[in-house]
Amino acid sequence: MNGIINQIVQFLQQGIAAIFRFFELIWNWSFGQMVAIFQSDWQSLPIWKIAVLAAVVIAIIYVLYKAIIQLWKAAEQILKAFIGLLSVLVTILPFILIAGLIAAAGSYVIQNVNF
């Protein structure tokens, strides 16, 4: 049973690591593109390209704003879920303690009581 749980945990760790590697790849590429657009030579561009560049900058700011809002909401949900998990762990603790006491009493009876 312990081996199966270890394999599941290892599988989950590998999956999460792969997701974060993919996220890092996208993150690095995206920020490279954003840095490149902000390093453009604005003075030598014709007016229509400056207008396109301004529209692109505004779109980037808007998309990043939306991403930050979603990230904030996700962080709130993660915190709520963690608090919920802790509260469940605290509420089941007496049951775990009672189960341990029953097991200890049963073990004592099996090992020490003779009829």
Short mmCIF file of N, CA and C in Angstrom, two decimals:
data_model
loop_
_atom_site.label_atom_id
_atom_site.label_comp_id
_atom_site.label_asym_id
_atom_site.label_seq_id
_atom_site.Cartn_x
_atom_site.Cartn_y
_atom_site.Cartn_z
N MET A 1 0.82 -1.19 0.00
CA MET A 1 0.00 0.00 0.00
C MET A 1 0.87 1.26 0.00
N ASN A 2 1.93 1.22 0.81
CA ASN A 2 2.82 2.37 0.89
C ASN A 2 3.51 2.62 -0.44
N GLY A 3 3.87 1.53 -1.15
CA GLY A 3 4.51 1.66 -2.45
C GLY A 3 3.60 2.31 -3.47
N ILE A 4 2.32 1.97 -3.44
CA ILE A 4 1.36 2.55 -4.38
C ILE A 4 1.21 4.05 -4.11
N ILE A 5 1.13 4.41 -2.85
CA ILE A 5 1.00 5.83 -2.50
C ILE A 5 2.26 6.59 -2.93
N ASN A 6 3.43 5.99 -2.72
CA ASN A 6 4.67 6.64 -3.14
C ASN A 6 4.71 6.82 -4.66
N GLN A 7 4.23 5.83 -5.42
CA GLN A 7 4.21 5.95 -6.86
C GLN A 7 3.25 7.04 -7.32
N ILE A 8 2.10 7.13 -6.67
CA ILE A 8 1.13 8.18 -7.02
C ILE A 8 1.72 9.55 -6.72
N VAL A 9 2.36 9.70 -5.56
CA VAL A 9 2.97 10.98 -5.20
C VAL A 9 4.08 11.33 -6.18
N GLN A 10 4.90 10.35 -6.56
CA GLN A 10 5.97 10.60 -7.52
C GLN A 10 5.40 11.00 -8.88
N PHE A 11 4.32 10.34 -9.32
CA PHE A 11 3.67 10.69 -10.57
C PHE A 11 3.13 12.12 -10.53
N LEU A 12 2.52 12.48 -9.42
CA LEU A 12 2.00 13.84 -9.28
C LEU A 12 3.13 14.87 -9.28
N GLN A 13 4.24 14.55 -8.62
CA GLN A 13 5.38 15.46 -8.60
C GLN A 13 5.94 15.66 -10.00
N GLN A 14 6.07 14.57 -10.77
CA GLN A 14 6.58 14.68 -12.13
C GLN A 14 5.63 15.49 -13.01
N GLY A 15 4.33 15.27 -12.84
CA GLY A 15 3.35 16.03 -13.62
C GLY A 15 3.40 17.51 -13.30
N ILE A 16 3.48 17.82 -12.01
CA ILE A 16 3.54 19.23 -11.61
C ILE A 16 4.84 19.86 -12.10
N ALA A 17 5.95 19.12 -12.03
CA ALA A 17 7.23 19.65 -12.52
C ALA A 17 7.17 19.92 -14.02
N ALA A 18 6.52 19.03 -14.78
CA ALA A 18 6.39 19.25 -16.22
C ALA A 18 5.54 20.48 -16.52
N ILE A 19 4.48 20.67 -15.76
CA ILE A 19 3.63 21.84 -15.95
C ILE A 19 4.42 23.11 -15.67
N PHE A 20 5.22 23.11 -14.60
CA PHE A 20 6.00 24.30 -14.27
C PHE A 20 7.11 24.55 -15.29
N ARG A 21 7.71 23.49 -15.86
CA ARG A 21 8.71 23.69 -16.91
C ARG A 21 8.06 24.33 -18.14
N PHE A 22 6.86 23.86 -18.51
CA PHE A 22 6.14 24.44 -19.64
C PHE A 22 5.77 25.89 -19.34
N PHE A 23 5.31 26.15 -18.12
CA PHE A 23 4.98 27.51 -17.71
C PHE A 23 6.20 28.41 -17.79
N GLU A 24 7.36 27.90 -17.35
CA GLU A 24 8.59 28.68 -17.40
C GLU A 24 8.98 28.99 -18.84
N LEU A 25 8.82 28.03 -19.74
CA LEU A 25 9.13 28.24 -21.15
C LEU A 25 8.26 29.34 -21.74
N ILE A 26 6.95 29.27 -21.49
CA ILE A 26 6.03 30.29 -21.99
C ILE A 26 6.34 31.64 -21.37
N TRP A 27 6.60 31.65 -20.06
CA TRP A 27 6.90 32.89 -19.34
C TRP A 27 8.13 33.57 -19.93
N ASN A 28 9.22 32.82 -20.10
CA ASN A 28 10.46 33.40 -20.62
C ASN A 28 10.27 33.93 -22.04
N TRP A 29 9.59 33.15 -22.89
CA TRP A 29 9.37 33.60 -24.27
C TRP A 29 8.52 34.87 -24.29
N SER A 30 7.44 34.88 -23.52
CA SER A 30 6.53 36.04 -23.51
C SER A 30 7.23 37.30 -23.02
N PHE A 31 7.96 37.19 -21.92
CA PHE A 31 8.63 38.37 -21.41
C PHE A 31 9.77 38.81 -22.33
N GLY A 32 10.39 37.87 -23.03
CA GLY A 32 11.38 38.25 -24.03
C GLY A 32 10.76 39.07 -25.14
N GLN A 33 9.56 38.68 -25.57
CA GLN A 33 8.86 39.43 -26.61
C GLN A 33 8.45 40.81 -26.10
N MET A 34 7.99 40.89 -24.85
CA MET A 34 7.59 42.18 -24.29
C MET A 34 8.78 43.11 -24.13
N VAL A 35 9.91 42.58 -23.67
CA VAL A 35 11.11 43.41 -23.53
C VAL A 35 11.56 43.90 -24.90
N ALA A 36 11.47 43.03 -25.90
CA ALA A 36 11.88 43.42 -27.26
C ALA A 36 11.00 44.56 -27.78
N ILE A 37 9.70 44.50 -27.51
CA ILE A 37 8.81 45.57 -28.01
C ILE A 37 9.08 46.89 -27.30
N PHE A 38 9.44 46.82 -26.00
CA PHE A 38 9.72 48.05 -25.28
C PHE A 38 11.10 48.62 -25.61
N GLN A 39 11.97 47.81 -26.20
CA GLN A 39 13.30 48.28 -26.58
C GLN A 39 13.33 48.78 -28.01
N SER A 40 12.18 48.93 -28.62
CA SER A 40 12.11 49.44 -30.00
C SER A 40 12.62 50.87 -30.06
N ASP A 41 13.14 51.22 -31.21
CA ASP A 41 13.62 52.59 -31.42
C ASP A 41 12.43 53.46 -31.82
N TRP A 42 11.83 54.09 -30.86
CA TRP A 42 10.59 54.82 -31.08
C TRP A 42 10.81 56.09 -31.93
N GLN A 43 11.97 56.71 -31.83
CA GLN A 43 12.21 57.98 -32.52
C GLN A 43 12.29 57.81 -34.04
N SER A 44 12.78 56.67 -34.51
CA SER A 44 12.96 56.50 -35.95
C SER A 44 11.75 55.87 -36.64
N LEU A 45 10.70 55.59 -35.92
CA LEU A 45 9.52 54.96 -36.51
C LEU A 45 8.58 56.00 -37.11
N PRO A 46 7.91 55.63 -38.21
CA PRO A 46 6.88 56.54 -38.74
C PRO A 46 5.69 56.59 -37.78
N ILE A 47 4.86 57.58 -37.93
CA ILE A 47 3.77 57.84 -37.00
C ILE A 47 2.80 56.67 -36.91
N TRP A 48 2.54 56.00 -38.02
CA TRP A 48 1.58 54.89 -37.98
C TRP A 48 2.13 53.71 -37.20
N LYS A 49 3.45 53.50 -37.25
CA LYS A 49 4.05 52.43 -36.46
C LYS A 49 4.08 52.78 -34.97
N ILE A 50 4.22 54.07 -34.67
CA ILE A 50 4.16 54.49 -33.27
C ILE A 50 2.75 54.26 -32.73
N ALA A 51 1.74 54.51 -33.56
CA ALA A 51 0.35 54.26 -33.15
C ALA A 51 0.14 52.76 -32.91
N VAL A 52 0.69 51.92 -33.79
CA VAL A 52 0.58 50.46 -33.60
C VAL A 52 1.31 50.05 -32.33
N LEU A 53 2.50 50.62 -32.13
CA LEU A 53 3.27 50.31 -30.92
C LEU A 53 2.51 50.73 -29.66
N ALA A 54 1.88 51.90 -29.68
CA ALA A 54 1.10 52.35 -28.53
C ALA A 54 -0.09 51.42 -28.29
N ALA A 55 -0.75 50.98 -29.36
CA ALA A 55 -1.88 50.05 -29.20
C ALA A 55 -1.40 48.72 -28.63
N VAL A 56 -0.24 48.26 -29.08
CA VAL A 56 0.32 47.01 -28.57
C VAL A 56 0.66 47.14 -27.09
N VAL A 57 1.24 48.25 -26.70
CA VAL A 57 1.59 48.48 -25.29
C VAL A 57 0.33 48.52 -24.43
N ILE A 58 -0.71 49.20 -24.90
CA ILE A 58 -1.96 49.25 -24.16
C ILE A 58 -2.57 47.86 -24.04
N ALA A 59 -2.53 47.07 -25.12
CA ALA A 59 -3.06 45.70 -25.08
C ALA A 59 -2.27 44.84 -24.11
N ILE A 60 -0.95 44.99 -24.09
CA ILE A 60 -0.11 44.22 -23.17
C ILE A 60 -0.46 44.57 -21.73
N ILE A 61 -0.61 45.86 -21.44
CA ILE A 61 -0.95 46.30 -20.09
C ILE A 61 -2.31 45.74 -19.68
N TYR A 62 -3.28 45.77 -20.59
CA TYR A 62 -4.62 45.26 -20.28
C TYR A 62 -4.58 43.76 -20.00
N VAL A 63 -3.87 43.00 -20.84
CA VAL A 63 -3.79 41.54 -20.66
C VAL A 63 -3.07 41.20 -19.36
N LEU A 64 -2.00 41.91 -19.05
CA LEU A 64 -1.28 41.66 -17.80
C LEU A 64 -2.14 42.02 -16.59
N TYR A 65 -2.94 43.07 -16.71
CA TYR A 65 -3.87 43.43 -15.64
C TYR A 65 -4.88 42.31 -15.40
N LYS A 66 -5.45 41.77 -16.49
CA LYS A 66 -6.39 40.66 -16.36
C LYS A 66 -5.72 39.44 -15.73
N ALA A 67 -4.47 39.17 -16.10
CA ALA A 67 -3.74 38.04 -15.54
C ALA A 67 -3.51 38.23 -14.04
N ILE A 68 -3.18 39.44 -13.64
CA ILE A 68 -2.95 39.71 -12.22
C ILE A 68 -4.24 39.54 -11.42
N ILE A 69 -5.36 39.99 -11.97
CA ILE A 69 -6.64 39.84 -11.28
C ILE A 69 -6.96 38.35 -11.12
N GLN A 70 -6.78 37.55 -12.16
CA GLN A 70 -7.05 36.11 -12.05
C GLN A 70 -6.09 35.45 -11.07
N LEU A 71 -4.84 35.85 -11.08
CA LEU A 71 -3.87 35.30 -10.15
C LEU A 71 -4.25 35.64 -8.71
N TRP A 72 -4.73 36.84 -8.47
CA TRP A 72 -5.16 37.23 -7.13
C TRP A 72 -6.34 36.38 -6.68
N LYS A 73 -7.32 36.19 -7.57
CA LYS A 73 -8.49 35.37 -7.22
C LYS A 73 -8.07 33.93 -6.93
N ALA A 74 -7.14 33.41 -7.72
CA ALA A 74 -6.66 32.05 -7.48
C ALA A 74 -5.94 31.95 -6.14
N ALA A 75 -5.16 32.97 -5.80
CA ALA A 75 -4.46 32.96 -4.51
C ALA A 75 -5.46 32.98 -3.36
N GLU A 76 -6.53 33.75 -3.51
CA GLU A 76 -7.58 33.76 -2.48
C GLU A 76 -8.21 32.38 -2.34
N GLN A 77 -8.51 31.73 -3.47
CA GLN A 77 -9.13 30.41 -3.42
C GLN A 77 -8.19 29.38 -2.82
N ILE A 78 -6.91 29.47 -3.13
CA ILE A 78 -5.93 28.54 -2.55
C ILE A 78 -5.86 28.73 -1.04
N LEU A 79 -5.87 29.98 -0.60
CA LEU A 79 -5.83 30.25 0.84
C LEU A 79 -7.09 29.71 1.52
N LYS A 80 -8.25 29.92 0.90
CA LYS A 80 -9.49 29.39 1.47
C LYS A 80 -9.46 27.87 1.52
N ALA A 81 -8.95 27.24 0.47
CA ALA A 81 -8.86 25.78 0.44
C ALA A 81 -7.91 25.27 1.52
N PHE A 82 -6.80 25.94 1.71
CA PHE A 82 -5.84 25.55 2.74
C PHE A 82 -6.46 25.68 4.13
N ILE A 83 -7.18 26.77 4.36
CA ILE A 83 -7.85 26.96 5.64
C ILE A 83 -8.90 25.87 5.84
N GLY A 84 -9.64 25.53 4.78
CA GLY A 84 -10.62 24.45 4.86
C GLY A 84 -9.97 23.12 5.19
N LEU A 85 -8.83 22.85 4.55
CA LEU A 85 -8.10 21.61 4.83
C LEU A 85 -7.66 21.56 6.29
N LEU A 86 -7.11 22.66 6.78
CA LEU A 86 -6.69 22.69 8.19
C LEU A 86 -7.86 22.50 9.14
N SER A 87 -9.00 23.11 8.82
CA SER A 87 -10.15 22.94 9.71
C SER A 87 -10.66 21.51 9.69
N VAL A 88 -10.63 20.85 8.53
CA VAL A 88 -11.03 19.43 8.48
C VAL A 88 -10.05 18.58 9.27
N LEU A 89 -8.76 18.84 9.13
CA LEU A 89 -7.77 18.07 9.88
C LEU A 89 -7.96 18.24 11.39
N VAL A 90 -8.29 19.43 11.82
CA VAL A 90 -8.52 19.66 13.24
C VAL A 90 -9.78 18.94 13.70
N THR A 91 -10.84 18.93 12.87
CA THR A 91 -12.09 18.29 13.30
C THR A 91 -12.00 16.76 13.30
N ILE A 92 -11.12 16.18 12.46
CA ILE A 92 -11.01 14.71 12.46
C ILE A 92 -9.99 14.22 13.48
N LEU A 93 -9.23 15.13 14.07
CA LEU A 93 -8.21 14.73 15.03
C LEU A 93 -8.78 13.93 16.20
N PRO A 94 -9.91 14.30 16.79
CA PRO A 94 -10.45 13.47 17.88
C PRO A 94 -10.79 12.05 17.42
N PHE A 95 -11.31 11.90 16.21
CA PHE A 95 -11.63 10.57 15.70
C PHE A 95 -10.36 9.73 15.53
N ILE A 96 -9.30 10.35 15.04
CA ILE A 96 -8.02 9.65 14.89
C ILE A 96 -7.49 9.26 16.26
N LEU A 97 -7.60 10.15 17.23
CA LEU A 97 -7.14 9.85 18.59
C LEU A 97 -7.95 8.69 19.19
N ILE A 98 -9.27 8.69 19.01
CA ILE A 98 -10.11 7.61 19.53
C ILE A 98 -9.75 6.29 18.85
N ALA A 99 -9.52 6.31 17.52
CA ALA A 99 -9.12 5.10 16.81
C ALA A 99 -7.79 4.57 17.35
N GLY A 100 -6.85 5.47 17.64
CA GLY A 100 -5.58 5.06 18.22
C GLY A 100 -5.74 4.46 19.60
N LEU A 101 -6.61 5.06 20.41
CA LEU A 101 -6.87 4.53 21.75
C LEU A 101 -7.52 3.15 21.68
N ILE A 102 -8.47 2.96 20.75
CA ILE A 102 -9.10 1.65 20.57
C ILE A 102 -8.07 0.62 20.15
N ALA A 103 -7.19 1.00 19.22
CA ALA A 103 -6.14 0.07 18.77
C ALA A 103 -5.19 -0.26 19.91
N ALA A 104 -4.82 0.74 20.72
CA ALA A 104 -3.92 0.50 21.85
C ALA A 104 -4.58 -0.42 22.88
N ALA A 105 -5.87 -0.18 23.17
CA ALA A 105 -6.59 -1.03 24.13
C ALA A 105 -6.71 -2.45 23.60
N GLY A 106 -7.04 -2.59 22.32
CA GLY A 106 -7.14 -3.93 21.73
C GLY A 106 -5.81 -4.65 21.74
N SER A 107 -4.76 -3.95 21.45
CA SER A 107 -3.42 -4.55 21.48
C SER A 107 -3.05 -4.97 22.89
N TYR A 108 -3.39 -4.16 23.88
CA TYR A 108 -3.11 -4.50 25.27
C TYR A 108 -3.86 -5.76 25.69
N VAL A 109 -5.15 -5.83 25.30
CA VAL A 109 -5.96 -7.00 25.66
C VAL A 109 -5.40 -8.24 24.97
N ILE A 110 -5.05 -8.14 23.70
CA ILE A 110 -4.55 -9.30 22.96
C ILE A 110 -3.23 -9.79 23.56
N GLN A 111 -2.37 -8.89 23.97
CA GLN A 111 -1.05 -9.29 24.44
C GLN A 111 -1.01 -9.65 25.93
N ASN A 112 -1.89 -9.11 26.76
CA ASN A 112 -1.74 -9.26 28.20
C ASN A 112 -2.87 -9.99 28.91
N VAL A 113 -4.02 -10.18 28.32
CA VAL A 113 -5.14 -10.81 29.01
C VAL A 113 -5.22 -12.27 28.56
N ASN A 114 -5.22 -13.17 29.53
CA ASN A 114 -5.32 -14.60 29.25
C ASN A 114 -6.51 -15.19 30.02
N PHE A 115 -7.32 -15.98 29.35
CA PHE A 115 -8.44 -16.65 30.01
C PHE A 115 -8.16 -18.11 30.14
#
